[in-house]
Coordinates of C-alpha atoms in Angstrom, one line a residue:
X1 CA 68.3 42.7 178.1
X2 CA 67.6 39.7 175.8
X3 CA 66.9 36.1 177.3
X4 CA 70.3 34.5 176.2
X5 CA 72.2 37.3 178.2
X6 CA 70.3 37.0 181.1
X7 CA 70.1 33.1 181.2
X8 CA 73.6 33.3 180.5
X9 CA 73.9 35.1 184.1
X10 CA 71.7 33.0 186.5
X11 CA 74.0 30.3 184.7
X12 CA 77.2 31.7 185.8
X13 CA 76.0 32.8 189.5
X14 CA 75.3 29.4 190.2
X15 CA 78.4 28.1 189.0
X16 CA 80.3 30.4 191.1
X17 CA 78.4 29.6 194.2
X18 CA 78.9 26.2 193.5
X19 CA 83.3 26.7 193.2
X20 CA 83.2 29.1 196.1
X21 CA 81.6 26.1 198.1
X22 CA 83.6 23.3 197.1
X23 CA 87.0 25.5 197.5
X24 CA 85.8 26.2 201.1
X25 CA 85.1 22.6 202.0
X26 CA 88.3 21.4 200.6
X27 CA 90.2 23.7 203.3
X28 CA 88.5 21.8 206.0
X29 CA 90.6 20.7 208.6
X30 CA 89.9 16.6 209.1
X31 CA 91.4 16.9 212.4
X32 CA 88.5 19.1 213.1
X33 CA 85.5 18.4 215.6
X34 CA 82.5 18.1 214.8
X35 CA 81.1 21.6 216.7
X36 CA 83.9 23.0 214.6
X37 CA 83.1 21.4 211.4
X38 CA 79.6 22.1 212.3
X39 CA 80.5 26.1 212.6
X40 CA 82.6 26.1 209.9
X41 CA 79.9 24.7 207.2
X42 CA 77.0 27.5 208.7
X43 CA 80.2 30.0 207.8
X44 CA 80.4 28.5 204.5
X45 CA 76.8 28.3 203.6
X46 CA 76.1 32.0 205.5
X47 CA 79.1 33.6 202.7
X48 CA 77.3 31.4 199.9
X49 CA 74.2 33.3 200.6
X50 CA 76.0 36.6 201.1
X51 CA 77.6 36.1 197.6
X52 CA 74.4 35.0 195.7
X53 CA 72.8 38.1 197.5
X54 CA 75.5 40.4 196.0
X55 CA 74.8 38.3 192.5
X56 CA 71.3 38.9 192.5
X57 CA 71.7 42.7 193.5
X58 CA 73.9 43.0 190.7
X59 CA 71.4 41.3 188.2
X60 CA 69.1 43.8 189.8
X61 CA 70.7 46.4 188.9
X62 CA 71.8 44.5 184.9
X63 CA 67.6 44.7 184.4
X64 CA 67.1 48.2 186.3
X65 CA 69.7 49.9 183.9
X66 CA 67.9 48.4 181.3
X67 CA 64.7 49.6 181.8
X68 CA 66.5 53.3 182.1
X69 CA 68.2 52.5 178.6
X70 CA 64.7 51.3 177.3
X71 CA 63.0 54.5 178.8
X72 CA 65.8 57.0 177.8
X73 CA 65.5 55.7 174.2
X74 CA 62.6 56.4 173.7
X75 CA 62.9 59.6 175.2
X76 CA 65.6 60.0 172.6
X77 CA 63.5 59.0 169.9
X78 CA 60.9 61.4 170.3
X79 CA 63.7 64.3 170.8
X80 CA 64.9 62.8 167.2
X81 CA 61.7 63.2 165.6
X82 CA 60.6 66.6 167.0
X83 CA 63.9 68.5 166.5
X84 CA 63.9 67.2 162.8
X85 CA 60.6 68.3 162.4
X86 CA 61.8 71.3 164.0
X87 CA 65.0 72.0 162.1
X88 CA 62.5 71.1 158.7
X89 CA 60.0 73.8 159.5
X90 CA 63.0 76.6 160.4
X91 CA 64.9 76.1 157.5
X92 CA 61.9 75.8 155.0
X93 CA 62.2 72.5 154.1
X94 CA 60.3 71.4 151.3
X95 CA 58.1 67.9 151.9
X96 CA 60.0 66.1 149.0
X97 CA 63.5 66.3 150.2
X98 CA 62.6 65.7 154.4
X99 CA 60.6 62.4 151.8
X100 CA 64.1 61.4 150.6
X101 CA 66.2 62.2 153.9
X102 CA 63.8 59.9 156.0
X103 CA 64.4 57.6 153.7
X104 CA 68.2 57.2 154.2
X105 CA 67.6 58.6 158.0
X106 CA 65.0 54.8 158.5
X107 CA 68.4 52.5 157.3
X108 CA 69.5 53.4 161.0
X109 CA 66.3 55.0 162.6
X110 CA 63.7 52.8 161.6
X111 CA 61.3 54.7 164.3
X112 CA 60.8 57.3 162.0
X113 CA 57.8 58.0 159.5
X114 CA 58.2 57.4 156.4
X115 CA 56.2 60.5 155.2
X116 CA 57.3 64.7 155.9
X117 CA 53.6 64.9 157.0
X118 CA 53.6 62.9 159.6
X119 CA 57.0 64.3 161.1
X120 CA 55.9 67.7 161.0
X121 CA 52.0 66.1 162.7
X122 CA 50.6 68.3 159.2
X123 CA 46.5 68.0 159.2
X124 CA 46.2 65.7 156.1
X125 CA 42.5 67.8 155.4
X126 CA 40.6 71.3 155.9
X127 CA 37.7 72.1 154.9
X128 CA 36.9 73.9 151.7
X129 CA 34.8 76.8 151.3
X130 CA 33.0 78.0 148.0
X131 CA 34.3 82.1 147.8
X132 CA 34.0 84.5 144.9
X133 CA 35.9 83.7 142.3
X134 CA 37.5 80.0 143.7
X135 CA 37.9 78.1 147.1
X136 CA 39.3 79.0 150.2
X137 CA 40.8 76.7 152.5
X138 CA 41.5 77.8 156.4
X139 CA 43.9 76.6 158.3
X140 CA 43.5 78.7 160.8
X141 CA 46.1 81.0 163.1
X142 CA 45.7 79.3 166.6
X143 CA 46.7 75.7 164.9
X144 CA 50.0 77.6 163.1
X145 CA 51.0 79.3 166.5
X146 CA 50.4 75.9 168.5
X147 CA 52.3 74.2 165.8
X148 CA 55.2 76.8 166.4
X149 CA 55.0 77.0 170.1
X150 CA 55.3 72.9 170.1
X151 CA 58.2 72.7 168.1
X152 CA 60.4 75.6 169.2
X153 CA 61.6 77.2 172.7
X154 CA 60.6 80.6 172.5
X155 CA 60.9 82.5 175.5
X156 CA 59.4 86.0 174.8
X157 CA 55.6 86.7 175.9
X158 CA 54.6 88.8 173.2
X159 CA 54.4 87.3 170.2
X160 CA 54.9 89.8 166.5
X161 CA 53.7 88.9 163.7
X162 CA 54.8 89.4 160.2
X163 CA 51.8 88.7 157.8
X164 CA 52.0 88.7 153.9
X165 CA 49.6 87.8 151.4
X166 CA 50.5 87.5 147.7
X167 CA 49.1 85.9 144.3
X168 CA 51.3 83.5 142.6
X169 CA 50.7 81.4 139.6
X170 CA 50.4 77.6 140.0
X171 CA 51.1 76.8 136.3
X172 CA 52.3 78.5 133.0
X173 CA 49.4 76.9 131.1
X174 CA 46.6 77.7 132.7
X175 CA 45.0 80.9 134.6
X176 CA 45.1 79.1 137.9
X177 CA 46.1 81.0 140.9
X178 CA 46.9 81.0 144.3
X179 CA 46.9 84.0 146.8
X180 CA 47.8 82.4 150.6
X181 CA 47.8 84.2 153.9
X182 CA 51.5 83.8 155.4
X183 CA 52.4 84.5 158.8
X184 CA 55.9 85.0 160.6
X185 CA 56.6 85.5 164.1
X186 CA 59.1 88.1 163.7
X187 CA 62.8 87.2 165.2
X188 CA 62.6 84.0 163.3
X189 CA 62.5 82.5 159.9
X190 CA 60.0 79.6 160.0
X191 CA 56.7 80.8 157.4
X192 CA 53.6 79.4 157.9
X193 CA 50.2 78.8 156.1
X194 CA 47.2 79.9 157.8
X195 CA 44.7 79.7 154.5
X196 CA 44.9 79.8 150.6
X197 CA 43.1 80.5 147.9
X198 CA 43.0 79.0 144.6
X199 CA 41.1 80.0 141.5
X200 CA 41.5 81.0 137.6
X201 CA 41.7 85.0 139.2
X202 CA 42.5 87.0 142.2
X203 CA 39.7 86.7 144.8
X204 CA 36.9 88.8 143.4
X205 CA 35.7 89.8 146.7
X206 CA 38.6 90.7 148.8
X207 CA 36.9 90.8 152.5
X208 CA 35.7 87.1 151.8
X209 CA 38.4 85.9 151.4
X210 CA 40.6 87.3 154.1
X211 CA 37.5 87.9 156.8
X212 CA 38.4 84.5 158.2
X213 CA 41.5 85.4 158.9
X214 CA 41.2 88.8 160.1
X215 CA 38.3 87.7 162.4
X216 CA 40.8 85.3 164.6
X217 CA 43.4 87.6 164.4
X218 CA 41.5 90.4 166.1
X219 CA 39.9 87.7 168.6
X220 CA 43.4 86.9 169.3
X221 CA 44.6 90.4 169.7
X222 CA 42.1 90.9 172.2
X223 CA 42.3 88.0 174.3
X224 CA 45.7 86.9 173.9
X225 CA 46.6 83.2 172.9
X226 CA 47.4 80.5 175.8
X227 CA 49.4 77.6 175.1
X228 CA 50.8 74.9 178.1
X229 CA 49.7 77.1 180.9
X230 CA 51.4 80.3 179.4
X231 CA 49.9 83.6 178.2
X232 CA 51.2 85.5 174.8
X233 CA 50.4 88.4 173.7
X234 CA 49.3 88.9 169.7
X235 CA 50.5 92.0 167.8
X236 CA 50.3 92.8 164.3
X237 CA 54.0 93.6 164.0
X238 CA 53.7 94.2 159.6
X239 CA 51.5 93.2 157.1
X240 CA 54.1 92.7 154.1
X241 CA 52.8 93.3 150.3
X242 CA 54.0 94.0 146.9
X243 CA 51.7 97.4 145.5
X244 CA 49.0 95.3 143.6
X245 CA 48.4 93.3 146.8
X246 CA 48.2 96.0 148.9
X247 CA 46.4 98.1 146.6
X248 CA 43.8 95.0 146.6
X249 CA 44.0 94.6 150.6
X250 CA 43.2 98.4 151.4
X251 CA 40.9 99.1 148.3
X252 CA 43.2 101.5 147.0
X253 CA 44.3 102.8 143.3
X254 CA 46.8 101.1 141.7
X255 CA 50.4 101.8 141.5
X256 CA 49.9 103.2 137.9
X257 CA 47.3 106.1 139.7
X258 CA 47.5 109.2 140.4
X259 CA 47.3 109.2 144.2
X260 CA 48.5 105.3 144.5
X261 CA 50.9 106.1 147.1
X262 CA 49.6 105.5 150.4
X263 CA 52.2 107.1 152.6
X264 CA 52.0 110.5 151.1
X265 CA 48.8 112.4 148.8
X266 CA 51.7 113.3 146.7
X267 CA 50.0 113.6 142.7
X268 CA 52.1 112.1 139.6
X269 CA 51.6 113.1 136.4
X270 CA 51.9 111.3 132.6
X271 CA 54.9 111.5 131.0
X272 CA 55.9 109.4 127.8
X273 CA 52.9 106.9 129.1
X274 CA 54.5 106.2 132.3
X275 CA 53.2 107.6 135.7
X276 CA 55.4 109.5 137.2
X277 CA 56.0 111.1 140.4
X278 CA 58.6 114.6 140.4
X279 CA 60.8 114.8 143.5
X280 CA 59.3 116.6 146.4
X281 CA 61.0 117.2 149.7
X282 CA 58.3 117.9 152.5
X283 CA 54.7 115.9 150.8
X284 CA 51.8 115.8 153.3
X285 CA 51.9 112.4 154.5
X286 CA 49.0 110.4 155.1
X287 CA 47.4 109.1 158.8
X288 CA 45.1 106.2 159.5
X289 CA 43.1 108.7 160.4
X290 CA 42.5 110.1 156.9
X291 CA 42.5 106.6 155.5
X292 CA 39.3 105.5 157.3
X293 CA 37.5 108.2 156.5
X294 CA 38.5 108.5 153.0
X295 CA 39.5 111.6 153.1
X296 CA 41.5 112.0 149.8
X297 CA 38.4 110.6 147.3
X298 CA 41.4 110.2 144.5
X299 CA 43.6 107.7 146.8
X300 CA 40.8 104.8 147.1
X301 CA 39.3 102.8 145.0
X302 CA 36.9 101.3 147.4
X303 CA 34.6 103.3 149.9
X304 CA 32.9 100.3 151.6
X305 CA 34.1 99.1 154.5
X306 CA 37.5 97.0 154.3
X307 CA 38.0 93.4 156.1
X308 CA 41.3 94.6 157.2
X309 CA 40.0 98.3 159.0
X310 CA 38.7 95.1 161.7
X311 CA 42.0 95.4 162.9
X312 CA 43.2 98.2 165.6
X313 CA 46.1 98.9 163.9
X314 CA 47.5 102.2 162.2
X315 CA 46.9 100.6 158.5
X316 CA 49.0 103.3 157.4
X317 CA 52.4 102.6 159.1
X318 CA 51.4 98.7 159.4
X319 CA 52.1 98.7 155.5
X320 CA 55.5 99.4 154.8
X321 CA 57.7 99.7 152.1
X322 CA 59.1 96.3 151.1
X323 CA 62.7 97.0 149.4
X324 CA 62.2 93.3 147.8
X325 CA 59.6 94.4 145.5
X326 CA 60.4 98.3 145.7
X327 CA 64.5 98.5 145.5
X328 CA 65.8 95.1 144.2
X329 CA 62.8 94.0 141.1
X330 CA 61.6 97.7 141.1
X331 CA 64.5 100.3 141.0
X332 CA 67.7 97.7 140.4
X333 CA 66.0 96.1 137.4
X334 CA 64.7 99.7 135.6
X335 CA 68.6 101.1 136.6
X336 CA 70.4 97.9 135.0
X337 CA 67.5 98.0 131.9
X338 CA 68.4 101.6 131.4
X339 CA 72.1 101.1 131.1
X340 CA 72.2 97.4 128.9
X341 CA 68.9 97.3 126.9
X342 CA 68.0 101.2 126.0
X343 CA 70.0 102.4 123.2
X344 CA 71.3 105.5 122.0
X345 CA 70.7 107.6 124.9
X346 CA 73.1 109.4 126.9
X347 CA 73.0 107.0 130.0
X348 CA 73.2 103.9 127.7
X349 CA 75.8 101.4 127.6
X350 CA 78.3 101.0 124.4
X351 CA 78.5 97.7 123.0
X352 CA 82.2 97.7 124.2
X353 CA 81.1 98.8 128.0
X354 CA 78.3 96.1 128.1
X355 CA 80.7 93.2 127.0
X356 CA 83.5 94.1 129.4
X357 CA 80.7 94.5 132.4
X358 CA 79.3 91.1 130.9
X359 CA 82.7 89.5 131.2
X360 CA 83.4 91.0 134.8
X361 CA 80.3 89.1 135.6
X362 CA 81.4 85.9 134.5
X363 CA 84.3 86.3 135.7
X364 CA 83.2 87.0 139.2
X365 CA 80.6 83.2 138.3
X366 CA 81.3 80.6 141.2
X367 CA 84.1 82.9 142.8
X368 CA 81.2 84.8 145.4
X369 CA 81.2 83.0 149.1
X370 CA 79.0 80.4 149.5
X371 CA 77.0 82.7 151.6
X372 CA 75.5 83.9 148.6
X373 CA 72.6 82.1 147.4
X374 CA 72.9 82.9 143.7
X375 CA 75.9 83.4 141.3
X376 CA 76.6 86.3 139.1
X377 CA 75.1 85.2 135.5
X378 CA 75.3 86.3 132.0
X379 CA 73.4 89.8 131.2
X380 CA 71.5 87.8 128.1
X381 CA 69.9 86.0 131.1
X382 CA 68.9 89.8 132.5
X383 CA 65.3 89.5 132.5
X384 CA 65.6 86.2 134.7
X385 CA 67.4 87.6 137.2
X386 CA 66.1 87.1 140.7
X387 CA 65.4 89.4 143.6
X388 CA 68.4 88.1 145.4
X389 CA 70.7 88.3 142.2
X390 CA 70.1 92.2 141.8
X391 CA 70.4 92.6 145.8
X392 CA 73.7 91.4 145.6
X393 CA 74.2 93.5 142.7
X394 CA 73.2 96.4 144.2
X395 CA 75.2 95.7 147.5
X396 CA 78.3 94.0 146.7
X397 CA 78.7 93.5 142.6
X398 CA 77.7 96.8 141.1
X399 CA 79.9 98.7 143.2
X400 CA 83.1 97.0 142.0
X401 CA 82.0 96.4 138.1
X402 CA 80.2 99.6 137.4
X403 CA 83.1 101.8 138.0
X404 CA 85.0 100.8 134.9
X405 CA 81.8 101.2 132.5
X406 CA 79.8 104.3 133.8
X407 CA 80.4 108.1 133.7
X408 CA 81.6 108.9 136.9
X409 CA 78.6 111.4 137.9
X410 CA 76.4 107.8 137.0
X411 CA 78.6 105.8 139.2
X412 CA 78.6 108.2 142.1
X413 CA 74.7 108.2 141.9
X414 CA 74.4 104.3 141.8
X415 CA 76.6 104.6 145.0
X416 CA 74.0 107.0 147.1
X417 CA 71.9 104.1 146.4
X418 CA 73.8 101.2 147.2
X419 CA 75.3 103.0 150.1
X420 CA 71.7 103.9 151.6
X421 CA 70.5 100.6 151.8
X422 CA 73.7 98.9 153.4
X423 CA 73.0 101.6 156.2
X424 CA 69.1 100.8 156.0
X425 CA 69.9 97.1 155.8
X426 CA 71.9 97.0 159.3
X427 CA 70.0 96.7 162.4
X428 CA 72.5 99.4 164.4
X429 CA 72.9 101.7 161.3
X430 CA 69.8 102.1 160.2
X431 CA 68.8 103.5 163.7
X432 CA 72.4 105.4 164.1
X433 CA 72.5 106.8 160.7
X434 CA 69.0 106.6 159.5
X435 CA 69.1 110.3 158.2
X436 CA 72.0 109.8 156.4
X437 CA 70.6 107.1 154.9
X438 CA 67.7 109.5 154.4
X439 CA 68.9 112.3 153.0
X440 CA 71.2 109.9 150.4
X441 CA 67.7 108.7 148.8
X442 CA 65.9 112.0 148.4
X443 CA 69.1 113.1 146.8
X444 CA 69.6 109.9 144.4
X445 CA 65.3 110.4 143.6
X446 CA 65.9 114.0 142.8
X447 CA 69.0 113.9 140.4
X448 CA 67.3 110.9 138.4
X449 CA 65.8 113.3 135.5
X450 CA 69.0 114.8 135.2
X451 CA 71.4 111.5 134.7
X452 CA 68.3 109.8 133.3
X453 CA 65.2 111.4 131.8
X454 CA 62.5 112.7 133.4
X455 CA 59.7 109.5 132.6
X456 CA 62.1 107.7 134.5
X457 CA 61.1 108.7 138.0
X458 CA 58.0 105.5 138.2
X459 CA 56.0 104.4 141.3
X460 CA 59.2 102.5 142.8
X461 CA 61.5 105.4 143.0
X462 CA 58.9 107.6 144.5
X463 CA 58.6 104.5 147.5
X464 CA 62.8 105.3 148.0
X465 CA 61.7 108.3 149.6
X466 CA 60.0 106.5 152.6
X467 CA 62.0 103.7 153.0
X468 CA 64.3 105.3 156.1
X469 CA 61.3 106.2 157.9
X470 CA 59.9 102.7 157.9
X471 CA 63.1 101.7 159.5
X472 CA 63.1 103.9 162.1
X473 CA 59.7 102.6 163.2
X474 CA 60.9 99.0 162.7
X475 CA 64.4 98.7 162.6
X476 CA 66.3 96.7 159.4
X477 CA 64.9 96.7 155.5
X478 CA 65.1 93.4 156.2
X479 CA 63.2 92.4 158.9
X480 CA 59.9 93.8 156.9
X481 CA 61.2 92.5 153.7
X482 CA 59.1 89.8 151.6
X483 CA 62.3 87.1 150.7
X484 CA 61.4 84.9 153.5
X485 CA 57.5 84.8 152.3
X486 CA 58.4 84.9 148.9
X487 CA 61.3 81.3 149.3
X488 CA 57.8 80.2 151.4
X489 CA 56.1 80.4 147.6
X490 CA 58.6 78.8 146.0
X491 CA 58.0 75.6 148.0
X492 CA 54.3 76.2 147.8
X493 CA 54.6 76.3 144.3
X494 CA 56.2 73.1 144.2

C-alpha cells in the first residue's frame, strides 16, 4: 500500500476516535454524581479503545492483504512469463516475432524481457567442435528434455521420441550447409535442437557427427531420465528421414540404386535412365537382423560399423516411410508433372484441359478454410509448390478439379491414391481399414505402366507399397511424418 494511503488512514482513525469521544461526553448528564460521571468516562474511554482496536485490526488486515496482493503478483508474473515461453516453444515460434510481441506485451508488462532468449532461459553459447568436413555444436538431449519437462505438464512416464536429421541450405550463394539433429516427444508438436552442423558439405564422416548424440541417447535409454523427483522412461519411438539422409545415416545405397530400398531386397532395373522398380506383390522384406550383418552386399554402401547400430532398436522398422517426402514432393509432384508439363503423350494434358484446371485453381484462391495453411496457386508457379500445397491437392483439391480434365480410368486411379492416404492419414482408420488402404496402393503401383509408362514407376512409388504397414506399427502417416521437423527448418533457416 503506498505511504499517502496509509497515512491517510492513521489520520482518519484518530479523527474518529476523537468524534466518538466528544459525542459521548456531550450526552453527559450534569445532574450526574461524580461515581457516575466517574463510571461513565472509564465506559467512554474503555469503547474508545475497543474502536481504535477494531481500526487497527482493520489496518491489519489493509497491509496483510497487501502483502498477499504483492506475493500473488509475482506469482502471476512468473505464470506470465513461463506460459508465454511455453505457448512460444509449442507453436514454433520464431525469436523475431516473440522480439516484437514483448515489445508491445512491456507497454503493460514491463516485467518482461525484452529478448525471446531470455523468456524461453535459451543457453546464449555451446561449445564448438572441429568434425570432418565443418563444426558441430551439441546441445545435448538431457538439457532439451529438461527444457520441455519445465515448461509443459506432461503426465505420461514414458517418454517417445521422434528424431529427424536433415541437410538444409543456409544460403543460395554459397555451399554452406546445415544438417541438425531434431527431436520430438511424440503426442506433441514442440521441435527441439539437440546439435547442428554447419559446413560447405554434408558431414564427411557420418558417425562423428551424430556419435554425440547417439552416445546420450543410448545412456538415456538405459538408465532412464529423472527430472523433479520423477522417473521417465526413453524410447526411440522413429527416426524420421528423407532417402538421402537415411541412406547417409545407415550407410546404405542411394535411392537411385539397385537395392536402395531398405524395407524389401526387391532389384530395380534401368529404364529410359530412370531406376525403376516393377510392381511385385509378396518381395522378401528385410530384418534388422540381415541389416547388421550385411547380409545383402548390394543394399550397403558402408560395411564398417554405423554410429546408429549403438542403439537397441530394430533399425529396420525404426525408419519408416515418411509420406512428406515419399507421397506429397515424391509421387504428387511426378503425377501433376506428368499430366501439365510432358507433352504429347497419352496421359498429357491439352492446352484447353490445363487452362480450365488452371482457372479451377484460381478460382478455388482465398476460398479454402483458414485451416489450410496455403492457398491453391497458379500451375506456372508448379515447381514452387510446397509439401503442404500438393497434400491438400492430393486430399481435398484434386479430387474435385481433376474430374473435369482427366480420362476417367486416370481419375479413378488418382482416387485409389488419394483415397488410401485419407484412410492411412486417420488415427482410427488406418488401424480399422489398414488393408484396404493396403491393397488400394499395390493396386494404384501396379496399373501405373499401363495409364503411364513403364520408367514411371521411380523409388517413391515403390515406398507406396510399405506405407500401410508402417501405420499399423505406428498408427497415423502423420504422426511419423517430417512437416513438423521440416516448419522447425524453416525457422532455423531464418
Amino acid at each position: 500500500m503506498p505511504s499517502k494511503i496509509k497515512q491517510c488512514v492513521r489520520n482518519e482513525s484518530s479523527e474518529v476516535v476523537s468524534l466518538l469521544l466528544s459525542a459521548k461526553k456531550k450526552k453527559k448528564k450534569n445532574n450526574e454524581d461524580e461515581d457516575i460521571a466517574t463510571s461513565s468516562s472509564q465506559n467512554d474511554f474503555s469503547e474508545a479503545n475497543i474502536i481504535r482496536d477494531e481500526i487497527n485490526e482493520t489496518e491489519n488486515e489493509i497491509y496483510s492483504s497487501e502483502e498477499n496482493d504483492n506475493a500473488e503478483l509475482l506469482i502471476n508474473n512468473a505464470d506470465i512469463k513461463r506460459d508465454l515461453a511455453i505457448w512460444s516453444v509449442k507453436h514454433t515460434i520464431s525469436n523475431s516475432a516473440i522480439n516484437e510481441l514483448l515489445i508491445i506485451l512491456r507497454k503493460t508488462f514491463p516485467y518482461l524481457p525484452r529478448d525471446a532468449r531470455t523468456l524461453k532461459q535459451t543457453p546464449r553459447d555451446a561449445p564448438i567442435t572441429q568434425i570432418q568436413g565443418g563444426n558441430y555444436v551439441h546441445y545435448g538431449l538431457r538439457d532439451c528434455l529438461t527444457d520441455f519437462l519445465s515448461q509443459t505438464t506432461y503426465l505420461n512416464d514414458i517418454i517417445d521420441l521422434n528424431i529427424s536429421i536433415d541437410g538444409l541450405p543456409v544460403a543460395k550463394s554459397s555451399l554452406a550447409q546445415a544438417w541438425p539433429i531434431l527431436i520430438n516427444i511424440n503426442g506433441t508438436e514442440a521441435v527441439q535442437t539437440v546439435g547442428i552442423y554447419s559446413g560447405n558439405s554434408k558431414p564427411k564422416d557420418v558417425n562423428e557427427f551424430i556419435q554425440p548424440f547417439v552416445d546420450e541417447l543410448r545412456e538415456l535409454m538405459n538408465e532412464n531420465f529423472a527430472y523433479k523427483n520423477k522417473i521417465y522412461k526413453i524410447n526411440c519411438r522413429a527416426i524420421i528421414c528423407d532417402a538421402p539422409a537415411r541412406s547417409l545415416l545407415m550407410g546404405i545405397k542411394s535411392h537411385t540404386g539397385y537395392s536402395s530400398c531398405h524395407k524389401c531386397n526387391q532389384r530395380g532395373e534401368h529404364i529410359n535412365h530412370r531406376m525403376v522398380f516393377k510392381f511385385q506383390k509378396n518381395s522378401t522384406l528385410r530384418t534388422d537382423e540381415s541389416f547388421r550383418q550385411r547380409s545383402d552386399t548390394n543394399f550397403h554402401k558402408e560395411f564398417n560399423h554405423m554410429a546408429i547400430e549403438d542403439l537397441s532398436v530394430d533399425l529396420i522398422k525404426s525408419f519408416p516411410m515418411d509420406y512428406m517426402h515419399v507421397v506429397c514432393l515424391g509421387v504428387v509432384k511426378t503425377l501433376m508433372n506428368a499430366w501439365i508439363q510432358k507433352k504429347n503423350q497419352p496421359y498429357s494434358l491439352t492446352n484447353q484441359n490445363i487452362v480450365h484446371l488452371n482457372d479451377q485453381l484460381l478460382f478455388l484462391k482465398g476460398k479454402l478454410p483458414r485451416e489450410f495453411r496455403r492457398s491453391t496457386r497458379d500451375l506456372k508457379e508448379f515447381e514452387r509448390y510446397k509439401a503442404t500445397e500438393f497434400r491438400t491437392f492430393l486430399l481435398y483439391v484434386g479430387p474435385f478439379v481433376l474430374k473435369t480434365v482427366l480420362d476417367e480410368k486416370r481419375y479413378l486411379h488418382f482416387l485409389q491414391l488419394s483415397l488410401s492416404m485419407r484412410i492411412l492419414l486417420d488415427s482410427k482408420q488406418c488401424q480399422t481399414n489398414n488393408r484396404c488402404a493396403d491393397e488400394l496402393l499395390q493396386s494404384f503401383v501396379k496399373l501405373l505402366p499401363e495409364y503411364y509408362d513403364a520408367s514411371i514407376s521411380v523409388y517413391n512409388f515403390h515406398c507406396l507399397t510399405h506405407l500401410a504397414n508402417d501405420c499399423l506399427l505406428y498408427g497415423s502417416s502423420e504422426t511419423i511424418s517430417a512437416f513438423k521437423f521440416e516448419n522447425k527448418l524453416g525457422i532455423l533457416k531464418r
